[in-house]
Amino acid sequence: MQKLIGAKKINIAVFISGNGSNFKILVLDSFKKKSKYEIKLVISNKATAKGLVYARKFKIKKKIINYMNKKNAEKNILVELKKNNIDLICLAGFMKVLSKTLIQKFKGKIINIHPSLLPKYKGLNTHQRAINNREKYSGCTVHYVNSRLDSGKIILQKKVRILKTDTSSKLAKRILKQEHILYPKALKKVLISL
Ligand code: GRF
């Protein structure tokens, strides 16, 4: 992939599977006057992902990718990324693991948001696991994606205090609020380094 230079806006694809609240936040941030990026495309592996409503609302091109066969799915993803001149991928609640091949093709150009203070609590169910282990803090992390799950270089993190009264869903809500601040911040940091 070419080095990204000049005043041209960076073209971003956001990958979602669910509510898409982080997708929405990134779109709103991209609409700001000084934004250096444009959300060109949203990809979902589920036609029913709630977050797709924001594609219609904000007129972002959407593509549903059928994941019955992962190889084909990724082939189709690559076609879409090329067609839309995508420079950077932001994973935001995308529930599929990308293959090494795809990650290699976009080396250093895929980032993800994860609801824990990585390297703690990789994978799913992060909030309940943090509560069960009586952690004082949890939080969220934006990191580069490499071929090991939730293990790429950390870009930014935000700590969130775990309260005695917390349930998994209460904690998830407070962390999600922080995710919405952290993701645009981390993305700006990434864009500077491109
Ligand atoms: C977020 O908690 C994110 O950290 C995790 O999945 C959730 C997605 O939420 N990877 P949303 O779809 O952006 O609302």
CSV table of C-alpha atoms and ligand atoms in Angstrom, one decimal:
chain,number,residue,atom,x,y,z
A,1,MET,CA,0.0,0.0,0.0
A,2,GLN,CA,1.2,3.5,-0.8
A,3,LYS,CA,2.4,5.9,1.8
A,4,LEU,CA,-0.4,8.3,2.6
A,5,ILE,CA,0.6,11.9,2.0
A,6,GLY,CA,-0.7,15.3,1.2
A,7,ALA,CA,-4.0,17.0,2.0
A,8,LYS,CA,-6.1,14.2,0.6
A,9,LYS,CA,-8.6,12.8,3.2
A,10,ILE,CA,-8.0,9.3,4.4
A,11,ASN,CA,-10.8,6.9,3.3
A,12,ILE,CA,-12.0,4.7,6.1
A,13,ALA,CA,-14.2,1.6,6.2
A,14,VAL,CA,-15.8,0.7,9.5
A,15,PHE,CA,-16.7,-3.0,10.2
A,16,ILE,CA,-19.6,-3.7,12.5
A,17,SER,CA,-21.8,-6.6,13.6
A,18,GLY,CA,-24.2,-5.0,16.1
A,19,ASN,CA,-25.4,-1.7,17.5
A,20,GLY,CA,-22.8,0.5,15.7
A,21,SER,CA,-22.6,3.2,18.3
A,22,ASN,CA,-18.9,3.6,17.7
A,23,PHE,CA,-19.5,3.7,14.0
A,24,LYS,CA,-22.0,6.5,14.5
A,25,ILE,CA,-19.5,8.4,16.7
A,26,LEU,CA,-16.8,8.1,14.0
A,27,VAL,CA,-19.1,9.3,11.3
A,28,LEU,CA,-20.1,12.3,13.4
A,29,ASP,CA,-16.5,13.1,14.1
A,30,SER,CA,-15.7,12.8,10.4
A,31,PHE,CA,-18.3,15.5,9.6
A,32,LYS,CA,-16.3,18.0,11.7
A,33,LYS,CA,-14.8,20.8,9.6
A,34,LYS,CA,-11.2,19.9,10.3
A,35,SER,CA,-11.6,16.2,9.9
A,36,LYS,CA,-8.8,14.5,8.0
A,37,TYR,CA,-10.9,11.4,7.2
A,38,GLU,CA,-14.0,10.3,5.5
A,39,ILE,CA,-16.1,7.2,6.3
A,40,LYS,CA,-16.6,5.8,2.9
A,41,LEU,CA,-18.0,2.5,3.7
A,42,VAL,CA,-19.6,0.4,6.4
A,43,ILE,CA,-19.2,-3.4,6.2
A,44,SER,CA,-21.4,-5.7,8.3
A,45,ASN,CA,-21.5,-9.5,8.4
A,46,LYS,CA,-25.1,-9.3,9.5
A,47,ALA,CA,-27.9,-7.7,7.5
A,48,THR,CA,-29.8,-7.2,10.8
A,49,ALA,CA,-27.1,-5.2,12.5
A,50,LYS,CA,-28.8,-2.3,14.2
A,51,GLY,CA,-25.9,0.0,13.4
A,52,LEU,CA,-26.8,-0.1,9.7
A,53,VAL,CA,-29.5,2.5,10.4
A,54,TYR,CA,-26.7,5.0,10.6
A,55,ALA,CA,-25.5,4.1,7.1
A,56,ARG,CA,-28.9,5.2,5.8
A,57,LYS,CA,-29.1,8.2,8.1
A,58,PHE,CA,-25.7,9.6,7.2
A,59,LYS,CA,-25.7,8.4,3.6
A,60,ILE,CA,-22.7,6.1,4.1
A,61,LYS,CA,-22.3,3.2,1.5
A,62,LYS,CA,-23.0,-0.1,3.2
A,63,LYS,CA,-22.1,-3.6,2.2
A,64,ILE,CA,-23.4,-6.8,3.9
A,65,ILE,CA,-20.9,-9.6,3.7
A,66,ASN,CA,-22.1,-13.2,3.9
A,67,TYR,CA,-19.8,-15.2,6.1
A,68,MET,CA,-21.0,-18.7,5.2
A,69,ASN,CA,-17.6,-19.2,3.7
A,70,LYS,CA,-14.8,-17.1,5.2
A,71,LYS,CA,-12.5,-17.2,2.2
A,72,ASN,CA,-15.2,-15.9,-0.1
A,73,ALA,CA,-16.3,-13.4,2.5
A,74,GLU,CA,-12.8,-11.9,2.7
A,75,LYS,CA,-12.4,-12.0,-1.1
A,76,ASN,CA,-15.6,-9.9,-1.3
A,77,ILE,CA,-14.4,-7.6,1.4
A,78,LEU,CA,-11.1,-7.0,-0.5
A,79,VAL,CA,-13.1,-6.1,-3.6
A,80,GLU,CA,-15.1,-3.6,-1.7
A,81,LEU,CA,-12.1,-2.1,0.0
A,82,LYS,CA,-10.4,-1.6,-3.4
A,83,LYS,CA,-13.5,-0.3,-5.1
A,84,ASN,CA,-13.8,2.4,-2.5
A,85,ASN,CA,-10.1,3.2,-2.2
A,86,ILE,CA,-10.1,2.4,1.5
A,87,ASP,CA,-6.9,3.4,3.3
A,88,LEU,CA,-7.7,2.4,6.8
A,89,ILE,CA,-10.1,-0.1,8.5
A,90,CYS,CA,-11.8,0.6,11.8
A,91,LEU,CA,-13.2,-2.4,13.5
A,92,ALA,CA,-16.1,-1.5,15.8
A,93,GLY,CA,-17.8,-4.4,17.4
A,94,PHE,CA,-17.1,-6.6,14.4
A,95,MET,CA,-17.6,-10.2,15.6
A,96,LYS,CA,-15.5,-12.0,13.0
A,97,VAL,CA,-11.8,-12.6,13.2
A,98,LEU,CA,-9.9,-11.4,10.1
A,99,SER,CA,-7.5,-13.9,8.5
A,100,LYS,CA,-3.7,-13.4,8.5
A,101,THR,CA,-3.9,-12.8,4.7
A,102,LEU,CA,-6.3,-9.9,5.0
A,103,ILE,CA,-4.4,-8.4,7.9
A,104,GLN,CA,-1.2,-8.7,6.0
A,105,LYS,CA,-2.7,-6.9,3.0
A,106,PHE,CA,-3.7,-4.0,5.3
A,107,LYS,CA,-0.6,-4.2,7.5
A,108,GLY,CA,-0.6,-1.4,10.1
A,109,LYS,CA,-3.9,-0.1,8.6
A,110,ILE,CA,-6.5,-1.9,10.7
A,111,ILE,CA,-7.4,-0.7,14.2
A,112,ASN,CA,-10.0,-2.1,16.7
A,113,ILE,CA,-11.7,-1.0,19.9
A,114,HIS,CA,-11.9,-3.5,22.7
A,115,PRO,CA,-13.8,-3.1,26.0
A,116,SER,CA,-11.0,-3.9,28.5
A,117,LEU,CA,-7.6,-2.6,29.5
A,118,LEU,CA,-5.6,-4.9,27.2
A,119,PRO,CA,-3.5,-7.0,27.6
A,120,LYS,CA,-6.1,-8.0,30.3
A,121,TYR,CA,-9.3,-9.7,29.2
A,122,LYS,CA,-8.8,-10.4,25.5
A,123,GLY,CA,-11.8,-12.0,23.8
A,124,LEU,CA,-15.4,-11.9,24.9
A,125,ASN,CA,-17.3,-11.3,28.1
A,126,THR,CA,-14.7,-8.8,29.3
A,127,HIS,CA,-16.9,-6.9,31.8
A,128,GLN,CA,-18.1,-10.0,33.7
A,129,ARG,CA,-14.6,-11.4,33.9
A,130,ALA,CA,-13.2,-8.2,35.3
A,131,ILE,CA,-16.0,-8.0,37.9
A,132,ASN,CA,-15.5,-11.7,38.9
A,133,ASN,CA,-11.8,-11.1,39.4
A,134,ARG,CA,-12.6,-8.1,41.7
A,135,GLU,CA,-10.6,-5.7,39.5
A,136,LYS,CA,-10.6,-2.1,40.7
A,137,TYR,CA,-10.5,-0.8,37.1
A,138,SER,CA,-11.5,-1.9,33.7
A,139,GLY,CA,-11.7,0.3,30.6
A,140,CYS,CA,-11.2,0.3,26.9
A,141,THR,CA,-8.4,0.1,24.4
A,142,VAL,CA,-7.9,1.1,20.8
A,143,HIS,CA,-5.1,-1.0,19.2
A,144,TYR,CA,-3.7,-2.1,15.9
A,145,VAL,CA,-4.9,-5.4,14.7
A,146,ASN,CA,-2.3,-8.2,14.2
A,147,SER,CA,-2.8,-11.9,13.6
A,148,ARG,CA,-3.2,-12.7,17.3
A,149,LEU,CA,-6.6,-11.8,18.9
A,150,ASP,CA,-6.6,-8.4,20.7
A,151,SER,CA,-2.8,-8.4,20.9
A,152,GLY,CA,-1.7,-5.6,18.5
A,153,LYS,CA,0.2,-2.5,19.6
A,154,ILE,CA,-1.9,-0.3,21.9
A,155,ILE,CA,-2.7,3.2,20.6
A,156,LEU,CA,-4.8,4.6,23.5
A,157,GLN,CA,-6.5,3.4,26.6
A,158,LYS,CA,-9.0,4.8,29.1
A,159,LYS,CA,-9.4,3.5,32.6
A,160,VAL,CA,-12.9,3.2,34.2
A,161,ARG,CA,-13.4,2.5,37.9
A,162,ILE,CA,-15.4,-0.7,38.7
A,163,LEU,CA,-18.0,0.1,41.3
A,164,LYS,CA,-19.2,-2.3,44.0
A,165,THR,CA,-22.7,-2.1,42.6
A,166,ASP,CA,-21.6,-2.8,39.1
A,167,THR,CA,-23.2,-5.5,37.0
A,168,SER,CA,-21.7,-6.4,33.6
A,169,SER,CA,-24.3,-4.3,31.8
A,170,LYS,CA,-23.9,-1.2,34.1
A,171,LEU,CA,-20.1,-1.4,33.6
A,172,ALA,CA,-20.5,-1.9,29.8
A,173,LYS,CA,-22.6,1.2,29.6
A,174,ARG,CA,-20.0,3.4,31.4
A,175,ILE,CA,-17.2,1.9,29.4
A,176,LEU,CA,-19.0,2.4,26.1
A,177,LYS,CA,-19.4,6.1,26.9
A,178,GLN,CA,-15.6,6.3,27.2
A,179,GLU,CA,-15.1,4.3,24.0
A,180,HIS,CA,-17.0,7.1,22.2
A,181,ILE,CA,-14.4,9.6,23.4
A,182,LEU,CA,-11.5,7.3,22.9
A,183,TYR,CA,-12.0,6.0,19.4
A,184,PRO,CA,-12.0,9.4,17.6
A,185,LYS,CA,-9.0,10.5,19.7
A,186,ALA,CA,-7.0,7.3,18.9
A,187,LEU,CA,-8.0,7.6,15.2
A,188,LYS,CA,-6.5,11.1,15.1
A,189,LYS,CA,-3.3,9.7,16.6
A,190,VAL,CA,-3.2,7.0,13.9
A,191,LEU,CA,-3.8,9.5,11.1
A,192,ILE,CA,-0.8,11.6,12.1
A,193,SER,CA,1.4,8.5,11.9
A,194,LEU,CA,0.2,7.4,8.4
B,1,GRF,C1,-17.9,-2.2,22.0
B,1,GRF,O1,-18.0,-2.4,23.4
B,1,GRF,C2,-16.6,-2.5,21.5
B,1,GRF,O2,-15.5,-2.2,22.4
B,1,GRF,C3,-16.7,-4.0,21.3
B,1,GRF,O3,-18.0,-4.2,20.8
B,1,GRF,C4,-18.8,-3.1,21.3
B,1,GRF,C5,-19.4,-2.5,20.1
B,1,GRF,O4,-20.4,-1.6,20.4
B,1,GRF,N1,-15.6,-4.4,20.4
B,1,GRF,P1,-21.1,-0.7,19.2
B,1,GRF,O5,-21.6,-1.7,18.2
B,1,GRF,O6,-20.0,0.2,18.7
B,1,GRF,O7,-22.2,0.0,19.9
